[in-house]
Short mmCIF file of C-alpha atoms in Angstrom, two decimals:
data_model
loop_
_atom_site.label_atom_id
_atom_site.label_comp_id
_atom_site.label_asym_id
_atom_site.label_seq_id
_atom_site.Cartn_x
_atom_site.Cartn_y
_atom_site.Cartn_z
CA MET A 1 28.08 -18.32 -6.89
CA THR A 2 27.51 -18.23 -3.17
CA THR A 3 26.36 -21.27 -1.26
CA ARG A 4 23.40 -21.47 1.07
CA THR A 5 22.19 -24.44 3.07
CA ALA A 6 18.51 -24.81 3.83
CA ALA A 7 17.40 -26.03 7.22
CA THR A 8 17.64 -29.77 7.50
CA PRO A 9 14.31 -31.27 6.34
CA GLN A 10 13.63 -34.19 8.65
CA THR A 11 10.76 -35.90 10.37
CA ALA A 12 10.47 -35.95 14.12
CA VAL A 13 12.18 -39.37 14.18
CA THR A 14 14.14 -39.83 10.94
CA PRO A 15 17.08 -37.58 10.02
CA ARG A 16 17.28 -36.39 6.45
CA THR A 17 20.11 -35.01 4.34
CA ALA A 18 20.38 -31.24 4.31
CA LEU A 19 19.49 -29.45 1.09
CA THR A 20 22.38 -27.40 -0.21
CA THR A 21 21.63 -24.78 -2.83
CA ARG A 22 23.24 -21.85 -4.53
CA THR A 23 21.59 -18.48 -4.63
CA ALA A 24 21.50 -16.28 -7.70
CA GLY A 25 24.63 -14.53 -6.44
CA GLY A 26 25.38 -11.00 -5.33
CA PRO A 27 24.35 -7.67 -6.84
CA VAL A 28 24.98 -7.35 -10.56
CA THR A 29 26.17 -4.39 -12.61
CA ALA A 30 25.65 -4.81 -16.35
CA THR A 31 24.40 -3.22 -19.56
CA TYR A 32 21.78 -4.77 -21.84
CA TRP A 33 21.04 -3.56 -25.36
CA MET A 34 17.66 -4.48 -26.86
CA ASP A 35 16.72 -4.10 -30.48
CA HIS A 36 13.08 -3.80 -29.33
CA ALA A 37 11.67 -3.18 -25.86
CA TRP A 38 8.17 -2.81 -24.48
CA LEU A 39 8.05 0.41 -22.45
CA GLY A 40 4.53 0.02 -21.11
CA THR A 41 2.69 1.87 -23.85
CA HIS A 42 4.61 1.09 -27.03
CA VAL A 43 7.46 -0.88 -28.59
CA GLU A 44 10.65 1.17 -28.74
CA PRO A 45 13.63 0.19 -30.93
CA ASP A 46 17.28 0.41 -29.88
CA VAL A 47 17.01 0.57 -26.10
CA THR A 48 19.80 0.26 -23.55
CA VAL A 49 19.13 -0.70 -19.94
CA GLU A 50 21.88 -0.13 -17.42
CA VAL A 51 21.87 -2.28 -14.29
CA ALA A 52 23.49 -1.44 -10.96
CA ASP A 53 23.17 -3.60 -7.86
CA GLY A 54 20.48 -5.70 -9.51
CA ARG A 55 18.20 -2.76 -10.32
CA ILE A 56 17.62 -0.69 -13.41
CA ALA A 57 19.85 2.39 -13.13
CA GLY A 58 18.98 3.92 -16.48
CA VAL A 59 16.96 3.42 -19.66
CA ARG A 60 18.17 5.05 -22.87
CA THR A 61 16.39 5.04 -26.21
CA GLY A 62 17.77 5.72 -29.68
CA VAL A 63 20.99 3.76 -29.07
CA GLU A 64 21.41 2.39 -32.57
CA THR A 65 24.38 0.11 -31.87
CA PRO A 66 25.20 -1.88 -28.72
CA PRO A 67 27.60 -0.02 -26.39
CA PRO A 68 30.96 -1.71 -25.77
CA GLY A 69 30.54 -4.62 -23.37
CA ALA A 70 26.75 -4.63 -23.54
CA THR A 71 24.85 -7.92 -23.69
CA VAL A 72 22.63 -7.99 -26.77
CA LEU A 73 19.01 -9.16 -26.41
CA ARG A 74 17.46 -9.62 -29.84
CA GLY A 75 13.68 -9.82 -30.12
CA LEU A 76 11.14 -8.09 -27.90
CA THR A 77 12.24 -7.47 -24.33
CA LEU A 78 9.49 -7.19 -21.71
CA PRO A 79 9.58 -6.73 -17.96
CA GLY A 80 9.99 -10.12 -16.30
CA LEU A 81 6.72 -12.04 -16.01
CA ALA A 82 4.99 -12.79 -12.70
CA ASN A 83 3.30 -16.13 -12.07
CA ALA A 84 0.98 -15.06 -9.28
CA HIS A 85 -0.42 -18.50 -8.42
CA SER A 86 1.46 -21.79 -8.33
CA HIS A 87 1.17 -25.18 -6.65
CA ALA A 88 4.59 -26.59 -7.57
CA PHE A 89 3.75 -30.21 -6.79
CA HIS A 90 0.83 -30.19 -9.25
CA ARG A 91 3.45 -30.27 -12.02
CA ALA A 92 3.62 -34.01 -11.36
CA LEU A 93 -0.04 -34.32 -12.42
CA ARG A 94 0.49 -33.13 -15.99
CA ALA A 95 -1.07 -35.62 -18.48
CA THR A 96 -1.79 -38.11 -15.66
CA VAL A 97 -5.07 -36.36 -14.84
CA GLN A 98 -6.15 -36.23 -18.49
CA VAL A 99 -7.06 -39.92 -18.54
CA GLY A 100 -10.84 -40.43 -18.45
CA SER A 101 -13.40 -37.87 -17.30
CA GLY A 102 -14.63 -36.42 -14.04
CA THR A 103 -14.89 -33.15 -12.11
CA PHE A 104 -12.72 -30.91 -9.96
CA TRP A 105 -13.49 -33.18 -7.04
CA THR A 106 -12.30 -36.38 -8.79
CA TRP A 107 -9.19 -34.50 -9.94
CA ARG A 108 -8.59 -33.57 -6.31
CA GLU A 109 -8.35 -37.23 -5.31
CA LEU A 110 -5.49 -37.75 -7.78
CA MET A 111 -3.81 -34.63 -6.44
CA TYR A 112 -4.00 -36.00 -2.91
CA GLN A 113 -2.22 -39.17 -4.02
CA VAL A 114 0.76 -37.22 -5.33
CA ALA A 115 0.83 -34.99 -2.24
CA SER A 116 0.99 -38.05 0.00
CA ARG A 117 4.28 -39.18 -1.57
CA LEU A 118 6.25 -35.95 -1.22
CA THR A 119 9.13 -35.48 1.20
CA PRO A 120 11.20 -32.31 1.67
CA ASP A 121 13.88 -33.80 -0.60
CA THR A 122 11.55 -34.91 -3.41
CA TYR A 123 9.60 -31.66 -3.14
CA PHE A 124 12.83 -29.71 -3.55
CA ASP A 125 13.71 -31.71 -6.67
CA LEU A 126 10.28 -31.24 -8.23
CA ALA A 127 10.01 -27.55 -7.35
CA ARG A 128 13.54 -26.82 -8.57
CA ALA A 129 12.74 -28.34 -11.95
CA THR A 130 9.31 -26.66 -12.11
CA TYR A 131 10.74 -23.25 -11.28
CA ALA A 132 13.43 -23.80 -13.91
CA GLU A 133 10.64 -24.48 -16.42
CA MET A 134 9.12 -21.17 -15.33
CA ALA A 135 12.42 -19.36 -15.92
CA LEU A 136 12.55 -20.87 -19.41
CA ALA A 137 9.04 -19.45 -19.92
CA GLY A 138 10.17 -15.92 -19.00
CA ILE A 139 8.80 -15.96 -15.45
CA THR A 140 11.03 -14.09 -13.01
CA SER A 141 8.84 -14.30 -9.90
CA VAL A 142 6.40 -16.91 -8.61
CA GLY A 143 3.74 -16.84 -5.92
CA GLU A 144 3.81 -20.30 -4.33
CA PHE A 145 0.52 -21.07 -2.59
CA HIS A 146 2.04 -23.51 -0.12
CA TYR A 147 -0.05 -25.76 2.10
CA LEU A 148 1.88 -29.06 2.20
CA HIS A 149 3.48 -28.45 5.60
CA HIS A 150 3.84 -31.69 7.58
CA ALA A 151 4.75 -35.34 7.23
CA PRO A 152 2.07 -37.89 6.27
CA GLY A 153 -0.41 -38.26 9.11
CA GLY A 154 0.17 -34.67 10.18
CA THR A 155 3.34 -35.18 12.23
CA PRO A 156 5.42 -31.99 12.13
CA TYR A 157 8.93 -32.23 10.81
CA ALA A 158 11.74 -31.51 13.30
CA ASN A 159 12.12 -28.31 11.31
CA PRO A 160 8.45 -27.31 11.10
CA ASN A 161 9.08 -25.38 7.87
CA ALA A 162 11.11 -28.05 6.11
CA MET A 163 8.73 -28.12 3.15
CA GLY A 164 8.49 -24.35 2.79
CA GLU A 165 12.26 -23.96 3.04
CA ALA A 166 12.66 -26.62 0.36
CA LEU A 167 10.57 -24.42 -1.95
CA ILE A 168 12.63 -21.33 -1.11
CA ALA A 169 15.84 -23.24 -1.81
CA ALA A 170 14.41 -24.62 -5.07
CA ALA A 171 13.56 -21.13 -6.35
CA ALA A 172 17.07 -19.94 -5.49
CA GLU A 173 18.64 -22.77 -7.48
CA ALA A 174 16.33 -22.10 -10.43
CA GLY A 175 17.28 -18.42 -10.29
CA ILE A 176 13.82 -16.86 -9.84
CA ARG A 177 12.21 -14.84 -7.09
CA ILE A 178 9.57 -16.42 -4.86
CA THR A 179 6.80 -15.11 -2.65
CA LEU A 180 6.07 -18.04 -0.37
CA LEU A 181 2.38 -17.73 0.48
CA ASP A 182 2.30 -19.92 3.54
CA THR A 183 -1.24 -21.26 3.67
CA ALA A 184 -3.63 -21.89 6.54
CA TYR A 185 -5.55 -25.09 5.73
CA LEU A 186 -7.31 -26.32 8.86
CA ALA A 187 -10.52 -28.12 7.88
CA ALA A 188 -12.00 -30.39 5.23
CA GLY A 189 -15.12 -28.27 4.97
CA PHE A 190 -17.52 -26.25 7.06
CA GLY A 191 -17.52 -27.93 10.47
CA GLU A 192 -15.50 -30.91 9.19
CA GLN A 193 -12.17 -32.20 10.50
CA PRO A 194 -9.32 -32.69 7.99
CA ASN A 195 -9.46 -36.00 6.14
CA ARG A 196 -6.48 -38.35 6.13
CA HIS A 197 -4.94 -36.60 3.12
CA GLN A 198 -5.39 -33.13 4.60
CA LEU A 199 -3.66 -33.92 7.89
CA ARG A 200 -0.40 -32.95 6.18
CA PHE A 201 -1.85 -29.53 5.48
CA SER A 202 -3.29 -28.64 8.87
CA ASP A 203 -1.69 -26.80 11.79
CA THR A 204 -4.98 -27.49 13.68
CA THR A 205 -5.61 -23.81 14.52
CA ALA A 206 -4.87 -20.44 12.97
CA ASP A 207 -2.80 -19.49 16.01
CA ALA A 208 -0.62 -22.57 15.54
CA TRP A 209 -0.33 -21.74 11.83
CA ALA A 210 0.76 -18.20 12.68
CA GLU A 211 3.37 -19.45 15.16
CA ARG A 212 4.92 -21.74 12.53
CA ALA A 213 4.68 -19.25 9.67
CA SER A 214 6.40 -16.59 11.80
CA LEU A 215 9.57 -18.70 11.73
CA LEU A 216 9.96 -18.31 7.96
CA LYS A 217 12.55 -15.80 6.78
CA GLY A 218 12.84 -13.91 3.51
CA ASP A 219 15.91 -12.67 1.66
CA ASP A 220 16.77 -10.66 -1.45
CA HIS A 221 14.87 -13.11 -3.68
CA THR A 222 12.27 -14.31 -1.17
CA LEU A 223 9.20 -12.67 0.34
CA ILE A 224 7.00 -14.37 2.94
CA GLY A 225 3.26 -13.90 2.57
CA ALA A 226 0.13 -15.62 3.80
CA ALA A 227 -2.80 -17.46 2.32
CA ILE A 228 -6.19 -18.72 3.41
CA HIS A 229 -6.74 -21.87 1.43
CA SER A 230 -10.48 -21.20 1.14
CA VAL A 231 -13.45 -20.37 3.33
CA ARG A 232 -14.21 -24.08 3.58
CA ALA A 233 -10.67 -24.82 4.89
CA VAL A 234 -10.38 -22.08 7.55
CA PRO A 235 -13.22 -21.73 10.07
CA ALA A 236 -14.86 -18.31 9.96
CA GLY A 237 -13.82 -17.46 13.51
CA GLN A 238 -10.15 -17.92 12.59
CA LEU A 239 -10.05 -15.95 9.33
CA ALA A 240 -9.16 -12.73 11.13
CA THR A 241 -6.08 -14.33 12.71
CA VAL A 242 -4.58 -14.99 9.30
CA ALA A 243 -5.55 -11.56 8.00
CA GLN A 244 -4.04 -9.85 11.05
CA TRP A 245 -0.77 -11.82 10.67
CA ALA A 246 -0.44 -10.53 7.10
CA GLU A 247 -1.44 -6.98 8.05
CA GLU A 248 1.16 -6.76 10.82
CA ARG A 249 3.87 -7.67 8.29
CA ASN A 250 2.46 -5.66 5.37
CA ALA A 251 2.54 -8.98 3.55
CA PRO A 252 0.44 -10.20 0.61
CA LEU A 253 -2.56 -12.36 1.48
CA HIS A 254 -4.11 -14.73 -1.06
CA VAL A 255 -7.22 -16.91 -0.94
CA HIS A 256 -8.94 -19.40 -3.26
CA LEU A 257 -12.35 -17.81 -3.78
CA SER A 258 -15.54 -19.21 -5.31
CA GLU A 259 -13.73 -21.57 -7.64
CA GLN A 260 -16.60 -24.03 -7.40
CA THR A 261 -20.36 -23.53 -7.07
CA ALA A 262 -20.36 -26.31 -4.46
CA GLU A 263 -18.23 -24.12 -2.19
CA ASN A 264 -20.69 -21.24 -2.59
CA ASP A 265 -23.63 -23.50 -1.78
CA ALA A 266 -21.94 -24.93 1.31
CA CYS A 267 -20.97 -21.45 2.54
CA LEU A 268 -24.53 -20.20 2.13
CA ALA A 269 -25.81 -23.22 4.05
CA ALA A 270 -23.28 -22.78 6.87
CA HIS A 271 -23.20 -18.98 7.18
CA GLY A 272 -26.08 -17.58 5.18
CA ARG A 273 -23.75 -15.53 2.99
CA THR A 274 -21.40 -15.92 0.04
CA PRO A 275 -17.68 -16.65 0.52
CA THR A 276 -16.84 -13.10 -0.56
CA ARG A 277 -19.23 -11.56 1.97
CA LEU A 278 -17.83 -13.90 4.67
CA LEU A 279 -14.29 -12.73 3.91
CA ALA A 280 -15.40 -9.09 3.93
CA ASP A 281 -17.14 -9.50 7.27
CA HIS A 282 -13.94 -10.89 8.83
CA GLY A 283 -11.58 -8.23 7.51
CA VAL A 284 -9.84 -10.31 4.86
CA LEU A 285 -10.47 -8.14 1.79
CA GLY A 286 -8.24 -5.18 0.90
CA PRO A 287 -5.47 -3.94 -1.41
CA ARG A 288 -2.89 -6.49 -0.18
CA THR A 289 -5.34 -9.36 -0.73
CA THR A 290 -5.77 -11.34 -3.93
CA GLY A 291 -8.64 -13.71 -4.62
CA ILE A 292 -7.64 -16.66 -6.76
CA HIS A 293 -10.11 -17.61 -9.53
CA ASN A 294 -13.10 -15.52 -8.32
CA THR A 295 -15.16 -17.55 -10.76
CA HIS A 296 -18.73 -17.82 -9.47
CA LEU A 297 -19.60 -14.40 -8.03
CA THR A 298 -22.74 -12.39 -7.44
CA GLU A 299 -22.99 -8.72 -8.36
CA GLU A 300 -22.59 -7.88 -4.68
CA ASP A 301 -19.44 -10.03 -4.54
CA ILE A 302 -17.96 -8.15 -7.49
CA ALA A 303 -18.77 -4.82 -5.85
CA LEU A 304 -17.19 -5.91 -2.55
CA LEU A 305 -13.98 -7.02 -4.26
CA GLY A 306 -13.75 -3.95 -6.45
CA SER A 307 -14.55 -1.35 -3.79
CA SER A 308 -11.91 -2.85 -1.49
CA THR A 309 -9.39 -3.05 -4.39
CA THR A 310 -8.92 -6.72 -3.62
CA GLY A 311 -7.04 -8.27 -6.54
CA THR A 312 -8.13 -11.09 -8.81
CA CYS A 313 -5.73 -13.74 -10.08
CA MET A 314 -7.13 -15.54 -13.10
CA CYS A 315 -5.69 -18.94 -14.01
CA PRO A 316 -7.41 -19.66 -17.34
CA THR A 317 -5.49 -22.78 -18.38
CA THR A 318 -6.27 -24.47 -15.06
CA GLU A 319 -9.84 -23.17 -14.89
CA ARG A 320 -10.59 -24.63 -18.31
CA ASP A 321 -8.64 -27.83 -17.56
CA LEU A 322 -10.74 -28.46 -14.43
CA ALA A 323 -13.97 -27.32 -16.12
CA ASP A 324 -14.41 -24.67 -13.43
CA GLY A 325 -15.96 -22.01 -15.63
CA ILE A 326 -15.10 -18.50 -16.85
CA GLY A 327 -14.83 -15.84 -14.17
CA PRO A 328 -16.17 -12.27 -14.57
CA ALA A 329 -12.74 -10.71 -15.11
CA VAL A 330 -14.02 -7.74 -17.11
CA ALA A 331 -16.61 -6.82 -14.49
CA LEU A 332 -14.10 -7.28 -11.67
CA GLN A 333 -11.55 -4.99 -13.27
CA LYS A 334 -14.18 -2.35 -14.03
CA ALA A 335 -15.25 -2.51 -10.37
CA GLY A 336 -11.66 -1.82 -9.24
CA SER A 337 -10.06 -5.25 -8.81
CA PRO A 338 -6.54 -5.43 -10.38
CA LEU A 339 -5.99 -8.51 -12.54
CA SER A 340 -3.02 -10.87 -12.37
CA LEU A 341 -2.34 -14.28 -13.90
CA GLY A 342 -1.15 -17.67 -12.66
CA SER A 343 -0.43 -21.13 -14.02
CA ASP A 344 -1.89 -22.77 -10.86
CA SER A 345 -1.89 -26.54 -11.54
CA HIS A 346 0.68 -26.24 -14.36
CA ALA A 347 -1.36 -27.99 -17.02
CA VAL A 348 0.95 -25.74 -19.02
CA ILE A 349 3.43 -23.12 -17.83
CA ASP A 350 2.99 -20.25 -20.25
CA LEU A 351 1.99 -16.74 -19.14
CA PHE A 352 1.41 -15.69 -22.76
CA GLU A 353 -1.20 -18.43 -23.03
CA GLU A 354 -2.78 -17.33 -19.73
CA ALA A 355 -3.05 -13.74 -20.98
CA ARG A 356 -4.38 -14.83 -24.36
CA ALA A 357 -6.87 -17.23 -22.78
CA MET A 358 -8.33 -14.56 -20.52
CA GLU A 359 -9.22 -12.47 -23.58
CA LEU A 360 -10.32 -15.38 -25.76
CA ASN A 361 -12.51 -16.84 -23.01
CA GLU A 362 -14.36 -13.53 -22.86
CA ARG A 363 -14.78 -13.54 -26.62
CA LEU A 364 -16.39 -16.99 -26.48
CA ARG A 365 -18.63 -15.99 -23.61
CA THR A 366 -19.78 -12.62 -25.00
CA HIS A 367 -19.35 -12.98 -28.78
CA ILE A 368 -17.42 -9.68 -28.66
CA ARG A 369 -13.73 -9.15 -29.42
CA GLY A 370 -11.23 -6.84 -27.75
CA HIS A 371 -11.99 -6.74 -24.03
CA TRP A 372 -8.35 -5.93 -23.21
CA THR A 373 -5.55 -4.42 -25.25
CA ALA A 374 -2.26 -6.27 -25.56
CA ALA A 375 -0.80 -3.65 -23.19
CA ALA A 376 -3.40 -4.42 -20.52
CA LEU A 377 -2.81 -8.15 -20.81
CA LEU A 378 0.96 -7.71 -20.57
CA ARG A 379 0.44 -5.60 -17.46
CA ALA A 380 -1.61 -8.40 -15.88
CA ALA A 381 1.23 -10.82 -16.69
CA SER A 382 3.88 -8.51 -15.25
CA ALA A 383 3.41 -5.36 -13.15
CA ASP A 384 0.05 -6.25 -11.58
CA GLY A 385 1.23 -9.80 -10.94
CA HIS A 386 4.36 -8.57 -9.17
CA ALA A 387 2.27 -6.16 -7.10
CA ALA A 388 0.03 -9.04 -6.03
CA LEU A 389 3.17 -10.83 -4.83
CA GLY A 390 4.35 -7.90 -2.73
CA ARG A 391 6.69 -6.27 -5.28
CA PRO A 392 4.87 -3.12 -6.45
CA ASP A 393 8.10 -1.67 -7.89
CA ALA A 394 8.60 -4.58 -10.32
CA GLY A 395 7.24 -5.32 -13.78
CA VAL A 396 8.34 -2.13 -15.54
CA LEU A 397 11.42 -1.10 -17.52
CA GLU A 398 12.08 2.05 -15.52
CA PRO A 399 14.92 3.32 -13.32
CA GLY A 400 14.67 1.96 -9.80
CA ALA A 401 12.77 -1.19 -10.77
CA PRO A 402 14.29 -4.64 -10.29
CA ALA A 403 16.34 -5.56 -13.35
CA ASP A 404 14.10 -8.47 -14.34
CA LEU A 405 13.74 -8.96 -18.10
CA THR A 406 12.16 -11.42 -20.53
CA THR A 407 13.02 -11.49 -24.23
CA ILE A 408 10.96 -13.34 -26.83
CA ALA A 409 12.05 -14.12 -30.37
CA LEU A 410 10.38 -12.21 -33.18
CA ASP A 411 11.65 -14.60 -35.85
CA SER A 412 10.14 -17.94 -34.82
CA VAL A 413 7.46 -19.72 -36.85
CA ARG A 414 4.88 -18.24 -34.45
CA THR A 415 6.17 -14.67 -34.31
CA ALA A 416 7.75 -14.00 -37.71
CA GLY A 417 5.94 -11.64 -40.08
CA PRO A 418 4.27 -8.83 -38.08
CA VAL A 419 5.98 -5.46 -38.10
CA PRO A 420 7.95 -4.68 -34.91
CA ARG A 421 5.54 -1.98 -33.75
CA LEU A 422 2.96 -4.78 -33.30
CA ALA A 423 5.36 -6.90 -31.25
CA ALA A 424 3.21 -6.60 -28.11
CA GLU A 425 0.20 -7.97 -30.00
CA THR A 426 2.45 -10.68 -31.41
CA ALA A 427 3.62 -11.62 -27.91
CA VAL A 428 0.12 -11.90 -26.45
CA PHE A 429 -1.78 -13.41 -29.35
CA ALA A 430 0.82 -15.58 -31.12
CA ALA A 431 3.90 -16.25 -28.97
CA SER A 432 4.33 -19.07 -26.48
CA ALA A 433 6.76 -19.95 -23.73
CA ALA A 434 8.83 -21.71 -26.41
CA ASP A 435 9.65 -18.29 -27.89
CA VAL A 436 11.44 -17.05 -24.77
CA ARG A 437 15.13 -16.59 -25.54
CA HIS A 438 16.41 -14.71 -22.49
CA THR A 439 15.40 -14.34 -18.86
CA VAL A 440 17.25 -11.93 -16.58
CA VAL A 441 16.65 -11.73 -12.81
CA ALA A 442 18.22 -8.92 -10.77
CA GLY A 443 20.48 -8.23 -13.75
CA ARG A 444 21.76 -11.82 -13.90
CA HIS A 445 21.28 -13.86 -17.07
CA ILE A 446 19.31 -16.95 -15.95
CA VAL A 447 18.17 -18.11 -19.41
CA ARG A 448 20.47 -17.37 -22.34
CA ASP A 449 19.53 -18.24 -25.92
CA GLY A 450 16.80 -20.55 -24.65
CA ARG A 451 19.04 -22.53 -22.28
CA HIS A 452 18.95 -22.41 -18.50
CA ALA A 453 22.27 -21.14 -17.18
CA LEU A 454 22.05 -22.84 -13.76
CA ILE A 455 20.37 -26.18 -14.52
CA GLU A 456 21.84 -27.93 -17.50
CA ASP A 457 19.05 -30.39 -18.31
CA VAL A 458 15.67 -29.06 -17.20
CA PRO A 459 13.59 -31.68 -19.09
CA GLY A 460 15.70 -34.42 -17.52
CA ALA A 461 15.28 -32.89 -14.07
CA LEU A 462 11.51 -32.72 -14.55
CA ALA A 463 11.33 -36.32 -15.77
CA ALA A 464 13.35 -37.63 -12.85
CA ALA A 465 11.46 -35.62 -10.23
CA VAL A 466 8.05 -36.70 -11.57
CA ALA A 467 9.08 -40.34 -11.99
CA ALA A 468 10.18 -40.46 -8.36
CA LEU A 469 6.59 -39.71 -7.32
CA HIS A 470 4.91 -42.27 -9.57
CA HIS A 471 7.01 -45.33 -8.73
#
């Protein structure tokens, strides 16, 4: 393993200890033999994938026995899963926010309390454990929608990207790829200054945000993208600055969009148009852009998103947890908006559940079954998710693609019984994250037989990181 030291996370007045982390290592050459693999359209038995320099060099079918030296992956092997929308620190809210009742807005107050306690060190610990949980769930790449930039009160750290670099280091230690979507979050609402909780989030202007974000650096496992928190959090006149920053770098651009009807109402009152129309008018929409949630849309909104091929990231487990509603995913996809999936607030971390929930939500809403095939749902959880995170070559088992693999058991109490040719349907409609047996990133075995290879005790790491924020 190689060693990498993140920039020292410290406040302007108080030194902190540097975060030291190990990366996933150098390029890997290996051979994997799979008794069943999903090749995009069907399940194929007896497949060998050859890896060179961390990428798939060859795919061979009809290989009835493992070649000498090959690593055997028993079950159904899929392309690595993409979690297109994450707020790592929300993992500390699991169960805590299930006490009592309320709305999205009361949930947000509890979220602010956790955010106020984070430091670069404690954020690293929590993110490292959360990303390890993702690896155990078969996720090989995460889109981290990152807006917790500064110290409490809004004072910049001596290293202005201490928090973002902590997330990058955490993903490296957990062995997964990250697209850090550095987020502009400048206002509390239309014409409102940030509240005391949001001072940590704000760079005060989009130009100042762009100056800080430009200091972030990617690497083999890290891409740097941009995000607009929402139309209520970035003044309309500054939206184009963020969009231009992303365009100049050919970087992904994400935005929370119409998650709540209250946001739509406030936008109409302030600008006389919907959030989607406001984004369109300021040049934010387009094929590198992904709207998160896209829940409460007009027909015109759907047409604007589809015609611009702006993506849609659905986060069904969070949307149902927060009582947000069911977004028009079918209509969006038909209009031309590619679908991806995210675990968002991490009520659970399970991309199979996200895929299943998107279909089952539509069944409840329409009283009709079968809006998407298992193949389409797997694509949303893999290839289209990776594309939304700036990796359009990922999410397929084809030569030239990153050698990122996820294998689920076909002999667990959830998956046993169906014939192998229905393994894709089994994965989407019966399997869970608990069925993941192997996760491979860039050809390197990160999860082997259900155990994380880099972090010995992931549950213990999660418990300790969460406890540190609730004491």
